[in-house]
Coordinates of C-alpha atoms in Angstrom, one line a residue:
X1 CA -3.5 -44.7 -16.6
X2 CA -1.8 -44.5 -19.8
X3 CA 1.5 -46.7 -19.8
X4 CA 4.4 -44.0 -19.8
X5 CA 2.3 -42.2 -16.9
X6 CA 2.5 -45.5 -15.1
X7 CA 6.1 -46.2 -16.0
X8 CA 6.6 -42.5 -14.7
X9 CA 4.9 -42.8 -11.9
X10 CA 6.6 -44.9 -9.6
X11 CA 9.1 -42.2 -9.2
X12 CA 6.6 -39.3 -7.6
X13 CA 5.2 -41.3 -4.7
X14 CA 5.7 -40.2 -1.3
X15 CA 6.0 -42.0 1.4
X16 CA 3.6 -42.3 3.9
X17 CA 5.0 -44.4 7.1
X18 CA 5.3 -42.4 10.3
X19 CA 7.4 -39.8 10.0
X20 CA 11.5 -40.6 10.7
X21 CA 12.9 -39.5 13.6
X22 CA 15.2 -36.0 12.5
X23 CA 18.9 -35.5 13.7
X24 CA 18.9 -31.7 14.2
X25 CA 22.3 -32.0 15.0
X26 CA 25.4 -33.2 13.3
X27 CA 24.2 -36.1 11.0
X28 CA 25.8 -39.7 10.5
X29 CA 27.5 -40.5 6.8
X30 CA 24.8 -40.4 4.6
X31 CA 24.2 -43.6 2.7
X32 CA 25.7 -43.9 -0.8
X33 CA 23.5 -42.6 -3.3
X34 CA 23.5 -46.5 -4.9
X35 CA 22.3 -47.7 -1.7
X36 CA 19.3 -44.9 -1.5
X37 CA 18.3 -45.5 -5.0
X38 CA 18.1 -49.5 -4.8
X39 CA 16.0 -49.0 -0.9
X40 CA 13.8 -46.4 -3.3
X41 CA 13.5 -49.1 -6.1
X42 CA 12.1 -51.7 -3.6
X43 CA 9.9 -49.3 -2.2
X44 CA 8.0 -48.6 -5.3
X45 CA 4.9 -50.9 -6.2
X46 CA 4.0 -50.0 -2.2
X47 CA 4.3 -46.7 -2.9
X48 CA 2.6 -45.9 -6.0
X49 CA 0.0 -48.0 -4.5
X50 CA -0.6 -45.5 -1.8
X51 CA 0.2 -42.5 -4.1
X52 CA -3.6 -41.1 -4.5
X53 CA -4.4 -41.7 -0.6
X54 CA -1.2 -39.5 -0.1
X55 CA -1.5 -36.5 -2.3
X56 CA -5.1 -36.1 -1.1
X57 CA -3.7 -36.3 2.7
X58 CA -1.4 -33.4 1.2
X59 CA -3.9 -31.2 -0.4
X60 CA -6.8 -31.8 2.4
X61 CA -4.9 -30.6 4.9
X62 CA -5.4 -26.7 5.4
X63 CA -2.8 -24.3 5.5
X64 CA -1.4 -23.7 9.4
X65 CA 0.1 -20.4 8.1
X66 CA -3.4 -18.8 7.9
X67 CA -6.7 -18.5 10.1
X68 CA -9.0 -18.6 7.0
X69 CA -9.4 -21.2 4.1
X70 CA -7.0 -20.8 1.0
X71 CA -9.6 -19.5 -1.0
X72 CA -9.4 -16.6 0.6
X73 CA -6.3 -16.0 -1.1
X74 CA -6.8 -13.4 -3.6
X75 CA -4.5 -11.9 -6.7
X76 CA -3.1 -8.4 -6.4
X77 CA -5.9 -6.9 -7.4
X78 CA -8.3 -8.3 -4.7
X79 CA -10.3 -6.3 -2.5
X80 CA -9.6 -7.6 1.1
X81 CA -7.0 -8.3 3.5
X82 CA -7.4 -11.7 4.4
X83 CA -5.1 -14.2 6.4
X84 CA -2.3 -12.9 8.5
X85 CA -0.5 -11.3 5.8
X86 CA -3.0 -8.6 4.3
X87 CA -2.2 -5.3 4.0
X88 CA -5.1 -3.4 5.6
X89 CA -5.7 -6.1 8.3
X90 CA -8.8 -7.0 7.0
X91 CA -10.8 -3.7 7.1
X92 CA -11.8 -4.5 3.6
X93 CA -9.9 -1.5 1.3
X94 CA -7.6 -2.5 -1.4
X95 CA -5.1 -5.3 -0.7
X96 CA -2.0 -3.9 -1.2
X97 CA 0.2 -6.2 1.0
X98 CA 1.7 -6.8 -2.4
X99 CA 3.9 -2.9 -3.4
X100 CA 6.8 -4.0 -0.4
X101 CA 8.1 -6.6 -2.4
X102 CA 6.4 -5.4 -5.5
X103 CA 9.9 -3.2 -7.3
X104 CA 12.2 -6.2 -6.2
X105 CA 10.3 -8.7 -8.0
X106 CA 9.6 -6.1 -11.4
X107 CA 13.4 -6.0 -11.4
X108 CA 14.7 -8.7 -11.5
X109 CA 11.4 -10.1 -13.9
X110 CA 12.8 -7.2 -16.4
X111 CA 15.5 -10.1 -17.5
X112 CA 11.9 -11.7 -19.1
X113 CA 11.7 -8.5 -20.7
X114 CA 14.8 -9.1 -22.3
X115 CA 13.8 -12.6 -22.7
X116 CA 10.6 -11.6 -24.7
X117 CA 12.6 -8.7 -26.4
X118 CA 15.0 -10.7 -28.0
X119 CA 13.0 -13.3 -29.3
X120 CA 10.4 -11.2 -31.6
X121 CA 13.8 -8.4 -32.1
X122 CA 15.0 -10.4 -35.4
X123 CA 11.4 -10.7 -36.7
X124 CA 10.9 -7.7 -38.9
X125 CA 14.3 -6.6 -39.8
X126 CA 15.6 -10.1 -40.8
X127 CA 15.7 -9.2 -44.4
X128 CA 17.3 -5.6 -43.9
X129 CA 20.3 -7.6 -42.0
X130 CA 20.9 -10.1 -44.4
X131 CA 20.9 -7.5 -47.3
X132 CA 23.3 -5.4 -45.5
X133 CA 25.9 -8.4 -44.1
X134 CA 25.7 -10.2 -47.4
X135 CA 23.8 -13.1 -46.8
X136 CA 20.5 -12.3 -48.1
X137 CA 19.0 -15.4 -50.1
X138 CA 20.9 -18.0 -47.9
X139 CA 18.0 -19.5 -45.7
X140 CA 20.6 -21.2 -43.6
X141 CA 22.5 -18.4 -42.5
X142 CA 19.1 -16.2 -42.1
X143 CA 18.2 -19.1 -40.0
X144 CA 21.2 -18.4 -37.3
X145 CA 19.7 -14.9 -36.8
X146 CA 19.6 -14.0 -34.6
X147 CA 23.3 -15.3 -35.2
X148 CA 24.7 -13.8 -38.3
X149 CA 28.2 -13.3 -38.7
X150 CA 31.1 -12.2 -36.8
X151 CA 30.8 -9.6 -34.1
X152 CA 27.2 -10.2 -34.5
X153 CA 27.3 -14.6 -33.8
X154 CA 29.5 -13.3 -30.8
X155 CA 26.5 -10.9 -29.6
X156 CA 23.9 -13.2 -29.9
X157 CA 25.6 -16.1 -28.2
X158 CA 26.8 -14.0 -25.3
X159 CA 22.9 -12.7 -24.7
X160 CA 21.9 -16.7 -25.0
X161 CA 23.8 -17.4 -22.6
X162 CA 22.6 -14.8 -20.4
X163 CA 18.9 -15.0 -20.9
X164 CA 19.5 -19.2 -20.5
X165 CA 20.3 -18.2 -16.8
X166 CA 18.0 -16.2 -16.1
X167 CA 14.9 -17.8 -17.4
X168 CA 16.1 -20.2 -14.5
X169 CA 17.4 -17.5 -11.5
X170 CA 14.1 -15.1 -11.8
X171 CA 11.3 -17.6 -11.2
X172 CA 13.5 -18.8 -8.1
X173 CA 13.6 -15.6 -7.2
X174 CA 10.6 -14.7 -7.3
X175 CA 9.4 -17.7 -5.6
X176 CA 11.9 -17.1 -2.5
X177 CA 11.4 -13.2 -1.6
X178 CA 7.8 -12.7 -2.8
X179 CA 5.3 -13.4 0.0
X180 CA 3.2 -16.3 0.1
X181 CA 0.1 -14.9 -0.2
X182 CA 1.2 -13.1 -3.4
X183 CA 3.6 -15.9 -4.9
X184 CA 1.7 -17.4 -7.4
X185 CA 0.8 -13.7 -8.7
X186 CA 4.0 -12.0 -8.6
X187 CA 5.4 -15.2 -10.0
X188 CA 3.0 -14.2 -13.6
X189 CA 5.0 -11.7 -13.7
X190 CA 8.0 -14.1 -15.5
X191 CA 4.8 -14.7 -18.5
X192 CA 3.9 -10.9 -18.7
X193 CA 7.7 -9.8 -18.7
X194 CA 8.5 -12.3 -21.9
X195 CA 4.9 -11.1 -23.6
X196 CA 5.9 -7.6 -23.5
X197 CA 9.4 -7.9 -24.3
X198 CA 7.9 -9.6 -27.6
X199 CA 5.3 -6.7 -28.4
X200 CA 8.0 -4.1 -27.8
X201 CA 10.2 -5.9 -30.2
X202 CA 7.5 -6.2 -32.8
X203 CA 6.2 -2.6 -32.2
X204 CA 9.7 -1.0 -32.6
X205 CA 10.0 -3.4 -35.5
X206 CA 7.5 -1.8 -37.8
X207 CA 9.9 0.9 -39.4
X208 CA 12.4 -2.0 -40.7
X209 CA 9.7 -2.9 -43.6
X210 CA 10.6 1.1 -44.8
X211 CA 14.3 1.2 -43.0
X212 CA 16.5 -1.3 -44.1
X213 CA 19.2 0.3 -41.2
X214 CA 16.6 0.1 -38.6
X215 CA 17.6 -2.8 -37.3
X216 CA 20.8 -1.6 -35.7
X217 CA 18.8 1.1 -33.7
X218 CA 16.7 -2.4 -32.4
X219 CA 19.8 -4.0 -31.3
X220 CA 20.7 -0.4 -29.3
X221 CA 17.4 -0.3 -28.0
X222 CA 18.5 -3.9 -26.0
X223 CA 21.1 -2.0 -24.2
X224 CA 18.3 -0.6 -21.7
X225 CA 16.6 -2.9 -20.2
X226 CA 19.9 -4.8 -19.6
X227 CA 21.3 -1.5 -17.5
X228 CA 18.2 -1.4 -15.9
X229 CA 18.4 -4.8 -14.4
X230 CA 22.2 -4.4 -13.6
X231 CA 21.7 -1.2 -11.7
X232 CA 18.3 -2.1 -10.5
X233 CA 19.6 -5.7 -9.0
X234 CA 21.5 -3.4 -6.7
X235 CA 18.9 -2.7 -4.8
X236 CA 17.2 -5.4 -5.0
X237 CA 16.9 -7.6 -1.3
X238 CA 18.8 -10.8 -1.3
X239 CA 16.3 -14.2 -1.0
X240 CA 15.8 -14.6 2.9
X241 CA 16.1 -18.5 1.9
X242 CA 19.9 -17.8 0.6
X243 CA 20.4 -15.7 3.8
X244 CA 19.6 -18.2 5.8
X245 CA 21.2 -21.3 4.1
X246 CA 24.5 -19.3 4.4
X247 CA 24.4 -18.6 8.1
X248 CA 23.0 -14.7 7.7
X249 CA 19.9 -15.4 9.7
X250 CA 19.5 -11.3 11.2
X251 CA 20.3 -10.5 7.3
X252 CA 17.3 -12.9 6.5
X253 CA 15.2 -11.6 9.2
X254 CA 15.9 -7.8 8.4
X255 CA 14.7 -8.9 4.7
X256 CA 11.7 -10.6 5.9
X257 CA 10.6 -7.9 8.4
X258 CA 10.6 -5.1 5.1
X259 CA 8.8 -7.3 2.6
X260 CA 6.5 -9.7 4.3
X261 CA 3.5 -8.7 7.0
X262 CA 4.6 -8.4 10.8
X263 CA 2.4 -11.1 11.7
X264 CA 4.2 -13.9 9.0
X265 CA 7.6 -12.8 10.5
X266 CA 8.2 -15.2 13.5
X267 CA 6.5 -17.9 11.9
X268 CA 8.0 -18.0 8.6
X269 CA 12.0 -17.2 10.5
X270 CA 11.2 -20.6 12.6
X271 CA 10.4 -22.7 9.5
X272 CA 13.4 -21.4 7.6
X273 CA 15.6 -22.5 10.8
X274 CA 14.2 -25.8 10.7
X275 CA 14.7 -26.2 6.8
X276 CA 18.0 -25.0 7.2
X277 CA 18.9 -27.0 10.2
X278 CA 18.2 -30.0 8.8
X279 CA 20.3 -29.3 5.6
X280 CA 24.4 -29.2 7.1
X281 CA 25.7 -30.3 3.7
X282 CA 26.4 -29.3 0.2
X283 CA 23.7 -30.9 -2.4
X284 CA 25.0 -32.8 -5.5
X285 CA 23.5 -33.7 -8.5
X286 CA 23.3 -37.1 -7.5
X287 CA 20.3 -36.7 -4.8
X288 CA 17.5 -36.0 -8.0
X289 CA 18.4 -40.0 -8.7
X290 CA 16.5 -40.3 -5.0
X291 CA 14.3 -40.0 -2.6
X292 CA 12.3 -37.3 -2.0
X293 CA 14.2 -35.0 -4.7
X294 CA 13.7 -37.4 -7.9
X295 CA 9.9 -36.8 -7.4
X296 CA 10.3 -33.0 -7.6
X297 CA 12.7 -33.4 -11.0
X298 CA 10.9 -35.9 -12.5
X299 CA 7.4 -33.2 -12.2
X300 CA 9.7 -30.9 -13.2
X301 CA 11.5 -32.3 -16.4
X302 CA 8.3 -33.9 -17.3
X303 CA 6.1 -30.5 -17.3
X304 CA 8.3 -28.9 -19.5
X305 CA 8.7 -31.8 -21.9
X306 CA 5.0 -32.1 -22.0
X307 CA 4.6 -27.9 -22.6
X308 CA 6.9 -28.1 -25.7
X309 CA 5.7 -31.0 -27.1
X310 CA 2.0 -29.8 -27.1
X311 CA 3.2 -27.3 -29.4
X312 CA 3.2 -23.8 -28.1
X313 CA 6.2 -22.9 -30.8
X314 CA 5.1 -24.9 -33.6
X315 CA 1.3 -22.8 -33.4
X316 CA 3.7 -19.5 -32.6
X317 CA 5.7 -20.3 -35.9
X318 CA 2.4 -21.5 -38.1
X319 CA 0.2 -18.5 -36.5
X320 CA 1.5 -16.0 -39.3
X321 CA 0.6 -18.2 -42.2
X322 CA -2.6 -18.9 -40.3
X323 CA -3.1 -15.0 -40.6
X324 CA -1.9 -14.7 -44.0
X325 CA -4.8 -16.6 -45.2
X326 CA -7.4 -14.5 -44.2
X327 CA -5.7 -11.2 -45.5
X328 CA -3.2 -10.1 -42.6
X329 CA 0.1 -10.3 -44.7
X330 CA 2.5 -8.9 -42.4
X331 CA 4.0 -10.6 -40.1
X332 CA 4.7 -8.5 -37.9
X333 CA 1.3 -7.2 -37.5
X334 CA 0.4 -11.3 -37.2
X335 CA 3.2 -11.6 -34.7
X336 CA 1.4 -8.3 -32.9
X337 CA -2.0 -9.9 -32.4
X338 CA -0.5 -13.5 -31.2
X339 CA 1.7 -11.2 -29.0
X340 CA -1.2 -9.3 -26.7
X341 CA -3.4 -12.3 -26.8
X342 CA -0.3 -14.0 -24.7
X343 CA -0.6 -11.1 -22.7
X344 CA -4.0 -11.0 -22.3
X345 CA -4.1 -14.4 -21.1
X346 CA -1.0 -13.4 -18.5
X347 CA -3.0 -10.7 -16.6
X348 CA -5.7 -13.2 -16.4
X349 CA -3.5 -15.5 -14.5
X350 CA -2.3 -13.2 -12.6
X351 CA -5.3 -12.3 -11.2
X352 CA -6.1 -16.3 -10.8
X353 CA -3.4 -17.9 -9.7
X354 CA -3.5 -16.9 -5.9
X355 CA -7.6 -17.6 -6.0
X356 CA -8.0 -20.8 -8.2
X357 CA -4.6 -22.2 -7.7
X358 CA -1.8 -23.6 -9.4
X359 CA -3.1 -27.4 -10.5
X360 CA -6.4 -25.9 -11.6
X361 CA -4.7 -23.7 -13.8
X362 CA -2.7 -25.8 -15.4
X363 CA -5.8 -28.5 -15.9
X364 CA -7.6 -26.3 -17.3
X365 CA -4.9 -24.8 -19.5
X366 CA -4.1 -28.2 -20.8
X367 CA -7.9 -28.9 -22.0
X368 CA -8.7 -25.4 -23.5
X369 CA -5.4 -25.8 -25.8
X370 CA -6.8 -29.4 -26.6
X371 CA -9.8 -27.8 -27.4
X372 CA -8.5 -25.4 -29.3
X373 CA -6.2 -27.3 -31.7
X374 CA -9.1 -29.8 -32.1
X375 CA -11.2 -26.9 -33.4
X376 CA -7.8 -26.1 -35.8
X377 CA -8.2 -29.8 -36.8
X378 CA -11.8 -29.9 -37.5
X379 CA -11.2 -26.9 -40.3
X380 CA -8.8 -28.7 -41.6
X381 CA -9.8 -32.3 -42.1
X382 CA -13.7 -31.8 -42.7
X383 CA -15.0 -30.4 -46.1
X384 CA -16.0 -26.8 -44.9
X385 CA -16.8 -23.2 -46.5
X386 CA -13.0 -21.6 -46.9
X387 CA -14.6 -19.0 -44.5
X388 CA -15.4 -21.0 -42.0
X389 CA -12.5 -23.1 -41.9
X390 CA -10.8 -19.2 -41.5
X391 CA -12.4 -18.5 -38.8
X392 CA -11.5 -21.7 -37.0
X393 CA -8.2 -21.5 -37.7
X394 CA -7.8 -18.1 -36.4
X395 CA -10.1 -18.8 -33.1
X396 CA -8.3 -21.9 -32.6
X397 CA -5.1 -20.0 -32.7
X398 CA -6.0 -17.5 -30.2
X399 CA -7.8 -19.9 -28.3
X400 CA -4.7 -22.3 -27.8
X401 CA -2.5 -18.9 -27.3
X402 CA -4.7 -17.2 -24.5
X403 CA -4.6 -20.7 -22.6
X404 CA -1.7 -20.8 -22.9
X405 CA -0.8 -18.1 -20.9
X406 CA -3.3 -18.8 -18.6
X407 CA -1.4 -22.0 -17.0
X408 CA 1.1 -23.7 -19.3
X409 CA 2.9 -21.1 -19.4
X410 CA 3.6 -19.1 -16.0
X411 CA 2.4 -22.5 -13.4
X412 CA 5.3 -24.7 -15.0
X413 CA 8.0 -22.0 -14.4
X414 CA 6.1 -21.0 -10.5
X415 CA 5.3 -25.0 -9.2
X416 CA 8.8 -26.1 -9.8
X417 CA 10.5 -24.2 -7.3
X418 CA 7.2 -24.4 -5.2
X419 CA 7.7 -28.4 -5.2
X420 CA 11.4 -28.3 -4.7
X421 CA 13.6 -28.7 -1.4
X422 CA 15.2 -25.8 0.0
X423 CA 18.7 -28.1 -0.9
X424 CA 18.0 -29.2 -4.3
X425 CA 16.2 -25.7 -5.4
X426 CA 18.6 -24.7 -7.4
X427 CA 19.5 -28.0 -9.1
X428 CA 15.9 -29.2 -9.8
X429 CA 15.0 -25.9 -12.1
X430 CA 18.7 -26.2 -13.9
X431 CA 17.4 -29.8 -14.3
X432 CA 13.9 -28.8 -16.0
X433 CA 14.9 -25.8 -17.9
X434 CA 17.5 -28.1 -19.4
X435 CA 14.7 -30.4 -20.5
X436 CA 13.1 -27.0 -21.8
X437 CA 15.6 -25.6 -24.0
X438 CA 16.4 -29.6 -25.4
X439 CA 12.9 -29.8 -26.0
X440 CA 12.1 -26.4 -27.5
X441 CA 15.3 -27.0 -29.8
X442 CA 14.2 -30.1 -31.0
X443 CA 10.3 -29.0 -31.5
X444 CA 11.6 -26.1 -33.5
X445 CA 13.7 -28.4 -35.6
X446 CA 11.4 -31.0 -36.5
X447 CA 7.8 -29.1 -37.0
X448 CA 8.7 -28.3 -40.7
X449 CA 8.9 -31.7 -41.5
X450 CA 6.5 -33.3 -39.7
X451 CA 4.1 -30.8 -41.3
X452 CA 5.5 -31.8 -44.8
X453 CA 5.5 -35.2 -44.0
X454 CA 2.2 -35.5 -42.4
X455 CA 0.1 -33.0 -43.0
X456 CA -0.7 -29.9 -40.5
X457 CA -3.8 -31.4 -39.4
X458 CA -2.3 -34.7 -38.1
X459 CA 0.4 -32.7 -36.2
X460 CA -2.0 -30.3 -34.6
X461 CA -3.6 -32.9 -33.2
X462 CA -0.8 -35.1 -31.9
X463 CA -0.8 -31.4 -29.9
X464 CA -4.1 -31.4 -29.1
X465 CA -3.2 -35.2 -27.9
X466 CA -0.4 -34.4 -25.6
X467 CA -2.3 -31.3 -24.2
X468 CA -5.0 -33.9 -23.0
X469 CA -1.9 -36.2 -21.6
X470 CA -0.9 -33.1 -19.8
X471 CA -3.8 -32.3 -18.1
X472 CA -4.3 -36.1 -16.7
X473 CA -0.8 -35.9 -15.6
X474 CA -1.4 -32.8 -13.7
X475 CA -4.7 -34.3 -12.1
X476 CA -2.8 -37.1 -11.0
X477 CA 0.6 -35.8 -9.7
X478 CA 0.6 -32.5 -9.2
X479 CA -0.2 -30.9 -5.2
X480 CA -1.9 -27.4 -5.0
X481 CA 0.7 -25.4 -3.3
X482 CA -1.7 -21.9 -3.4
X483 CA -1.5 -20.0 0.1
X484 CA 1.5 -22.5 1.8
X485 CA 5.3 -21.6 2.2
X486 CA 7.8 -22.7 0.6
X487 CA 8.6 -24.5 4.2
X488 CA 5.2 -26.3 4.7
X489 CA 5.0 -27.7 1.2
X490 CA 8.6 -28.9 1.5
X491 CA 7.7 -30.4 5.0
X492 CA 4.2 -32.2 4.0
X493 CA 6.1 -33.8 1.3
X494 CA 8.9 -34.4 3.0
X495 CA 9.2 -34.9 6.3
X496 CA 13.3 -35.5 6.1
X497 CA 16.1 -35.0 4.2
X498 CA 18.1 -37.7 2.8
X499 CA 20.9 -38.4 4.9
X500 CA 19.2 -37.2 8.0
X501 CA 17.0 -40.6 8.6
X502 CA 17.7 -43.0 11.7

């Protein structure tokens, strides 16, 4: 194990001494969270000794939620029922156990929409802007745009602030009403939202290389999708887990009963109760410095920094000078192939993820996009034909993109909450979505000049690099949470809460 993994690691272990005994009822004064974190400390070289032995306990043990083996599982395409939870009871028609819950979830992912929308709206129409507000020929104000000047810096900043929370409310959503035979697909739904938001935005961006006002008409076109959601979100159920947390358990039943199959119902109400039950107190920040919630943040924080840092947005900037040199000059036609590739590679993973599971995913990810900027790096650094090194670039472009979507991408945002605790949910994806937008900040900073100071060949493959680092981290730390509830995986992990210990 590479050092920083093994500095890293001492912090996702999980215990494995007989289970504590639980106080259902009113619990004693928790111990400070010093006190936890220094008992925790102790613990360590014990339990990153028994880590491995412990995460294969986790992952051996079969599902008690269903009769058959989680490979049965299928995506929302599949052809049978399977489990308790399919929707023709196994007569083998089309599984559509999925359309209950299916408008709730394509509601609220329509804030990925926006998401997506946003980021490819100022791609065509850049120079139209900055002739009309006056800036043109300032690349520092061009940079801010999308945040110009004036009305237009207020705009921009209200709809960051915006999207910022929902890139971290719609995954937990999703991950709380949809059922869990359908999680991991629905949750794809984040990925494909965000890849057509961008190829709307680049497709309704073509007539700003002819229309220099067009880009106003772009800006109006935003207004939808955001009236959609607000209106839509009124319909939408509230997450049973919420329901529940609050004291609204007939509410969280009533919910449960319309989305989820009769025979899950019962089951999934009693594992709520017992989640809920042993959780009588507000969370604070303070419990991801312990036991068992630093684990959970640590996978999380650590995913995301790992995802940026193997480049996804320095080979999404560099993608339209890649296609420039083999004759596509615009960039928004550039933009438009990098664009349905990601969303090629989305359906894909939507149809996987509930049959191959998360951590394969994301391995497998993780080694194509090493393999792909490898291939980028072998064009570059050997003496080729100017064709051929073309052609790599491109395929290793696409390449790296398609796998992209196919784990990097939608497992990060879907484990997280997966992995998380009913009572540190919440906390632990505010946690690695600030790790996200620090790291994607600072990626997008610094790529320019690390490719001027180092060549583009020797930061593709410090990519390629961390993309292989990725992959062994996933192998090593992260549990396959395909075809469990959000309850069992938070109860094999974790078989009390902090505070609740005698």
């Amino acid at each position: 194990m590479p050092p920083p993994l093994a500095a890293a690691a001492a912090l996702l272990v999980v215990p494995v001494s007989p289970a504590p005994r639980v106080r259902l009822g009113p619990s004693r004064r928790a111990r400070p969270a010093a006190v936890r974190a220094a008992a925790a400390l102790r613990a360590l070289p014990r339990r990153l000794e028994l880590w491995p032995q412990r995460l294969a306990a986790v992952e051996s043990t079969p599902p008690p939620s269903s009769a058959p083996a989680p490979d049965s599982s299928s995506g929302l395409d599949a052809g049978s029922g399977g489990g308790g939870s399919g929707g023709d009871g196994g007569r083998g028609g089309a599984d559509l156990g999925w359309l209950k819950v299916f408008p709730h979830v394509l509601t609220a992912s329509m804030a990925n929409f926006l998401f997506g929308y946003h980021i490819g709206v100022m791609n065509g129409p850049i120079e139209g802007i900055a002739r009309e507000l006056g800036f043109q020929g300032n690349p520092f104000l061009q940079g801010l745009v999308a945040d110009s000047l004036d009305e237009m810096l207020l705009g921009r900043f209200l709809v960051g602030i915006g999207i910022g929370v929902n890139t971290v409310l719609v995954p937990l959503y999703i991950s709380e009403v949809a059922p869990t035979k359908y999680r991991g697909s629905l949750g794809t739904l984040c990925q494909i939202g965000t890849c057509l938001g961008i190829i709307g935005a680049l497709s309704l961006g073509i007539p700003s290389e002819s229309d220099l006002h067009w880009w106003r008409t772009m800006l109006y076109a935003a207004c939808i999708p955001g009236f959609l959601i607000v209106v839509g979100m009124q319909f939408a159920v509230e997450s049973p887990r919420w329901l529940a947390k609050v004291g609204r358990f007939d509410d969280a039943r009533k919910v449960v009963e319309s989305l989820w199959e009769p025979s899950e119902v019962d089951k999934s109400m009693e594992e709520i109760k017992a989640v809920v039950a042993n959780d009588d107190s507000q969370s604070s920040w303070s419990e991801l410095l312990v036991e068992p919630h630093n684990r959970v943040a640590l996978i999380g924080g650590s995913l995301f920094f790992l995802q940026q840092f193997a480049g996804i947005n320095g080979v999404l900037y560099f993608s339209s000078l890649t296609f420039r040199d083999v004759g596509i000059t615009s960039g928004a036609l550039a933009s438009l192939y990098v664009g349905i590739t990601n969303f090629g590679g989305a359906l894909v993973a939507s149809n996987l993820m509930d049959k191959q599971g998360r951590k394969k995913l994301l391995i497998g990810s993780y080694l194509g996009m090493a393999l792909a900027m490898f291939l980028i790096v072998c064009g570059i650094s050997f003496p080729l034909d100017e064709g051929v090194v073309h052609s790599l670039s491109i395929a290793g472009t696409l390449l790296y993109i398609f796998t992209f979507a196919l784990g990097a991408g939608p497992v990060t945002g879907i484990i997280i909450p997966e992995l998380s605790s009913a009572r540190t949910r919440s906390k632990v994806m505010g946690f690695s979505f600030t790790v996200h937008w620090i790291c994607n900040f600072l990626v997008g900073l610094y790529f320019l000049e690390l490719v001027n100071k180092f060549g583009v060949g020797a930061v593709y493959a410090g990519f390629g690099g961390v993309s292989l680092l990725t992959a062994l981290f996933a192998y090593k730390f992260i549990v396959e949470t395909k075809g469990r509830s959000l309850e069992e995986i938070e109860m094999s992990l974790s078989p009390a809460t902090p505070g609740k210990q005698e």
